[in-house]
Tab-separated table of C-alpha atoms in Angstrom:
chain	number	residue	atom	x	y	z
D	1	MET	CA	13.019	8.953	24.004
D	2	ARG	CA	15.548	9.996	21.357
D	3	GLY	CA	13.447	10.281	18.239
D	4	ASP	CA	14.087	10.719	14.554
D	5	LYS	CA	14.167	14.501	14.928
D	6	GLN	CA	17.175	14.416	17.257
D	7	THR	CA	19.122	11.966	15.115
D	8	ASP	CA	18.336	14.145	12.097
D	9	ALA	CA	21.098	16.688	12.718
D	10	LEU	CA	23.783	14.024	13.077
D	11	TYR	CA	23.126	12.536	9.660
D	12	ALA	CA	22.878	15.965	8.063
D	13	ASP	CA	26.561	16.395	8.907
D	14	VAL	CA	27.715	13.092	7.360
D	15	ARG	CA	25.660	13.651	4.207
D	16	GLY	CA	27.317	17.004	3.819
D	17	ARG	CA	30.705	15.264	3.876
D	18	PHE	CA	29.974	12.169	1.795
D	19	GLY	CA	27.279	13.145	-0.695
D	20	HIS	CA	24.305	11.096	-1.835
D	21	ALA	CA	25.930	8.116	-3.542
D	22	GLN	CA	28.410	6.903	-0.904
D	23	ALA	CA	27.690	4.550	2.003
D	24	GLY	CA	29.385	6.998	4.373
D	25	ALA	CA	26.288	9.173	4.104
D	26	ASN	CA	24.376	6.418	5.928
D	27	GLY	CA	26.915	6.200	8.738
D	28	TYR	CA	29.140	3.444	7.339
D	29	ARG	CA	32.852	4.102	7.694
D	30	TYR	CA	33.882	2.459	4.455
D	31	GLU	CA	32.190	1.154	1.349
D	32	GLY	CA	33.345	-2.460	1.631
D	33	TYR	CA	31.696	-2.882	5.020
D	34	PHE	CA	28.424	-1.567	3.645
D	35	ARG	CA	28.487	-3.790	0.554
D	36	ARG	CA	29.040	-6.942	2.583
D	37	GLU	CA	26.355	-6.025	5.102
D	38	GLN	CA	24.065	-5.282	2.194
D	39	GLY	CA	24.671	-8.856	1.038
D	40	VAL	CA	23.622	-10.164	4.458
D	41	VAL	CA	20.359	-8.205	4.316
D	42	HIS	CA	19.550	-9.258	0.752
D	43	SER	CA	20.178	-12.922	1.571
D	44	LEU	CA	17.549	-12.828	4.319
D	45	MET	CA	14.800	-11.101	2.365
D	46	ASP	CA	11.650	-12.984	1.398
D	47	PRO	CA	11.478	-13.456	-2.413
D	48	ALA	CA	7.676	-13.580	-2.129
D	49	ALA	CA	7.443	-10.116	-0.540
D	50	ASN	CA	6.069	-7.646	-3.082
D	51	VAL	CA	5.802	-4.424	-1.055
D	52	VAL	CA	9.073	-3.733	0.753
D	53	LEU	CA	9.894	-0.770	2.973
D	54	ASP	CA	13.347	0.413	4.024
D	55	ALA	CA	12.521	2.288	7.235
D	56	CYS	CA	15.051	5.037	8.033
D	57	CYS	CA	16.593	4.364	4.639
D	58	GLY	CA	19.001	7.284	4.415
D	59	SER	CA	20.126	7.655	0.809
D	60	GLY	CA	18.290	4.482	-0.213
D	61	LEU	CA	21.458	2.568	-1.062
D	62	MET	CA	20.646	-0.626	0.872
D	63	LEU	CA	17.791	-1.734	-1.388
D	64	LEU	CA	18.640	0.294	-4.490
D	65	PRO	CA	19.979	-2.721	-6.443
D	66	LEU	CA	16.648	-4.515	-5.979
D	67	LEU	CA	14.486	-1.944	-7.758
D	68	GLU	CA	14.590	-4.026	-10.940
D	69	LYS	CA	13.080	-7.099	-9.219
D	70	ASN	CA	9.478	-6.135	-10.092
D	71	LYS	CA	8.751	-5.278	-6.467
D	72	ALA	CA	7.209	-2.160	-4.932
D	73	ILE	CA	10.261	-1.014	-2.966
D	74	PHE	CA	10.472	2.359	-1.254
D	75	GLY	CA	11.910	4.073	1.791
D	76	ILE	CA	10.964	6.410	4.608
D	77	ASP	CA	13.329	8.837	6.302
D	78	PHE	CA	12.889	11.970	8.380
D	79	ASN	CA	16.051	13.739	7.241
D	80	VAL	CA	15.326	16.155	4.388
D	81	ASP	CA	18.798	15.772	2.883
D	82	ALA	CA	18.435	11.980	3.031
D	83	CYS	CA	15.160	12.184	1.134
D	84	ARG	CA	16.750	14.407	-1.503
D	85	SER	CA	19.740	12.044	-1.759
D	86	ALA	CA	17.489	9.005	-2.144
D	87	ALA	CA	15.554	10.770	-4.885
D	88	ARG	CA	18.818	11.647	-6.676
D	89	ASN	CA	19.769	7.973	-6.457
D	90	GLY	CA	16.465	7.029	-8.081
D	91	PHE	CA	15.094	5.426	-4.915
D	92	PRO	CA	11.366	6.030	-4.194
D	93	ILE	CA	11.123	7.924	-0.906
D	94	LEU	CA	8.596	9.341	1.556
D	95	ARG	CA	9.487	11.786	4.303
D	96	GLY	CA	8.185	10.616	7.654
D	97	ASP	CA	9.015	9.820	11.263
D	98	ALA	CA	9.910	6.227	12.112
D	99	TYR	CA	7.522	6.308	15.065
D	100	SER	CA	4.561	7.554	13.059
D	101	MET	CA	4.912	6.434	9.459
D	102	PRO	CA	2.586	7.949	6.851
D	103	LEU	CA	1.271	4.495	5.942
D	104	ALA	CA	-1.990	2.613	6.351
D	105	ASP	CA	-2.305	-0.351	8.682
D	106	GLY	CA	-1.272	-3.695	7.215
D	107	CYS	CA	0.124	-2.488	3.887
D	108	ILE	CA	3.760	-3.698	3.900
D	109	ASP	CA	5.002	-7.239	3.234
D	110	GLU	CA	8.534	-6.727	4.551
D	111	VAL	CA	10.324	-3.981	6.493
D	112	ILE	CA	14.105	-3.484	6.477
D	113	ASN	CA	15.803	-1.393	9.144
D	114	CYS	CA	19.579	-1.036	9.397
D	115	GLN	CA	21.729	0.823	11.927
D	116	PHE	CA	18.870	2.738	13.554
D	117	PHE	CA	18.749	1.251	17.049
D	118	ASN	CA	22.224	2.435	18.067
D	119	GLN	CA	20.958	6.010	18.162
D	120	GLN	CA	17.726	5.108	19.979
D	121	SER	CA	16.794	4.491	23.597
D	122	SER	CA	14.992	1.343	24.723
D	123	ASP	CA	11.727	3.297	24.562
D	124	GLY	CA	12.555	4.230	20.978
D	125	VAL	CA	13.111	0.600	20.012
D	126	ALA	CA	9.796	-0.337	21.619
D	127	ALA	CA	7.940	2.430	19.773
D	128	PHE	CA	9.498	1.408	16.485
D	129	ALA	CA	8.492	-2.224	17.032
D	130	ASP	CA	4.892	-1.111	17.599
D	131	GLU	CA	4.898	0.925	14.392
D	132	VAL	CA	6.398	-1.900	12.341
D	133	ALA	CA	3.775	-4.298	13.672
D	134	ARG	CA	1.074	-1.811	12.657
D	135	VAL	CA	2.184	-1.408	9.032
D	136	LEU	CA	3.025	-5.078	8.328
D	137	VAL	CA	0.478	-7.344	6.673
D	138	PRO	CA	-0.435	-10.499	8.618
D	139	GLY	CA	2.495	-12.839	8.099
D	140	GLY	CA	4.757	-9.929	7.098
D	141	ARG	CA	8.362	-9.799	8.248
D	142	VAL	CA	10.927	-7.306	9.513
D	143	ILE	CA	14.713	-7.592	9.126
D	144	LEU	CA	16.696	-5.640	11.712
D	145	VAL	CA	20.418	-4.932	11.756
D	146	TRP	CA	22.135	-2.982	14.519
D	147	ARG	CA	25.634	-2.705	15.934
D	148	ASN	CA	26.621	-5.197	18.628
D	149	ALA	CA	28.076	-2.633	21.004
D	150	ASN	CA	29.294	-5.393	23.351
D	151	ALA	CA	31.545	-7.092	20.777
D	152	LEU	CA	35.236	-6.404	21.345
D	153	ILE	CA	35.885	-5.545	17.709
D	154	HIS	CA	33.086	-2.974	17.687
D	155	ARG	CA	33.997	-1.437	21.051
D	156	THR	CA	37.574	-0.977	19.874
D	157	ALA	CA	36.609	0.488	16.503
D	158	HIS	CA	34.038	2.829	18.042
D	159	TYR	CA	36.556	4.080	20.611
D	160	LEU	CA	39.210	4.831	17.999
D	161	LEU	CA	36.803	6.419	15.544
D	162	THR	CA	35.270	8.579	18.278
D	163	ILE	CA	38.728	9.935	19.136
D	164	ALA	CA	39.383	10.652	15.467
D	165	ASP	CA	36.026	12.426	15.081
D	166	HIS	CA	36.728	14.522	18.178
D	167	TRP	CA	40.045	15.745	16.802
D	168	ARG	CA	38.430	16.551	13.459
D	169	GLY	CA	35.677	18.505	15.192
D	170	GLN	CA	32.950	16.201	13.911
D	171	PRO	CA	29.843	15.282	15.937
D	172	GLU	CA	29.877	12.117	18.021
D	173	PHE	CA	27.124	9.621	17.362
D	174	PRO	CA	25.411	8.109	20.402
D	175	GLN	CA	26.066	4.432	20.939
D	176	GLU	CA	23.105	2.827	22.663
D	177	THR	CA	23.411	-0.844	23.530
D	178	HIS	CA	20.539	-3.253	22.858
D	179	SER	CA	20.915	-6.973	23.447
D	180	PHE	CA	19.058	-9.606	21.456
D	181	GLY	CA	16.941	-10.269	24.544
D	182	ASP	CA	15.959	-6.609	24.889
D	183	VAL	CA	14.971	-6.235	21.239
D	184	GLU	CA	13.145	-9.571	21.167
D	185	ALA	CA	11.114	-8.565	24.230
D	186	HIS	CA	9.945	-5.390	22.468
D	187	LEU	CA	9.076	-7.336	19.314
D	188	LYS	CA	7.143	-9.988	21.239
D	189	ARG	CA	5.147	-7.365	23.096
D	190	ALA	CA	4.282	-5.783	19.719
D	191	GLY	CA	3.025	-9.125	18.401
D	192	LEU	CA	6.075	-10.110	16.337
D	193	ALA	CA	7.671	-13.560	16.636
D	194	VAL	CA	11.415	-14.001	16.100
D	195	ARG	CA	12.231	-16.364	13.210
D	196	HIS	CA	15.987	-15.928	12.851
D	197	ARG	CA	18.892	-14.392	14.741
D	198	GLU	CA	22.601	-14.166	13.974
D	199	VAL	CA	25.731	-12.133	14.565
D	200	ALA	CA	27.909	-10.991	11.697
D	201	CYS	CA	31.231	-9.347	10.964
D	202	ALA	CA	30.852	-7.974	7.475
D	203	PRO	CA	34.554	-7.120	6.877
D	204	LEU	CA	35.471	-10.759	7.560
D	205	ALA	CA	32.462	-12.176	5.668
D	206	TRP	CA	31.645	-14.051	8.899
D	207	ARG	CA	28.152	-14.969	10.112
D	208	SER	CA	26.972	-17.240	12.920
D	209	ASP	CA	23.744	-18.131	14.697
D	210	ARG	CA	25.725	-18.826	17.884
D	211	ILE	CA	24.906	-15.442	19.355
D	212	GLU	CA	26.263	-16.317	22.807
D	213	GLY	CA	29.526	-17.862	21.564
D	214	ILE	CA	33.037	-16.539	22.189
D	215	ALA	CA	33.434	-15.548	18.533
D	216	ALA	CA	30.241	-13.505	18.754
D	217	GLN	CA	31.611	-11.670	21.789
D	218	VAL	CA	34.862	-10.881	20.007
D	219	ILE	CA	34.085	-10.287	16.306
D	220	GLY	CA	30.273	-10.267	16.170
D	221	ALA	CA	30.078	-6.607	15.177
D	222	SER	CA	26.459	-6.658	13.995
D	223	CYS	CA	23.250	-8.110	15.397
D	224	VAL	CA	20.820	-9.431	12.789
D	225	LEU	CA	17.263	-10.467	13.579
D	226	VAL	CA	14.218	-11.475	11.513
D	227	ALA	CA	10.734	-11.375	13.054
D	228	GLN	CA	7.260	-12.073	11.684
D	229	LYS	CA	3.784	-10.775	12.366
D	230	ALA	CA	1.223	-13.471	13.137
D	231	PRO	CA	-0.645	-14.670	10.003
């Protein structure tokens, strides 16, 4: 299982290049993509959730604009530089492993996790689902976003960017593929029921719940899923 500790070194490199306040430090290739995907995440969040966790939050940018919403929002990340960057951004942060979070059982209303699964094996996804189910309150929700590695637009972009990174001498990020069915099976086994699923292409401001459609196979660059713990 590829854990947080092995992914740690990869993100240390990008943070060294992009600094703490840019979306590139969290693995996004350009700011506009991040901002639009951020809008997707925010639109799906539960307004009634008071304690919100961004698991594997990087520099804390995804939920940073929501700190003024009178919610208890914070993040967890294993990478030391990420924790320092989040703190510099004013985002409350704990250092911890995604598979063993330093949190009590049933203490979180909503968990956000973006762009973590593509560096994790199937076993890693399963372990993360178990940990999320542990920390969520009954009725709590998790919002997951990961790259749709099967979409033509993503395969093409990843291929070209990998070539560019190779020529620049920069490390190549692993690109694990996880279908909706695979992720949903792990969530169900952990006691989480799927409430919403969609594919999205943030640069085109396109979203659709037709996850098996032709458009999803061509431009559906991101998988988005919301699941809930039993009340």
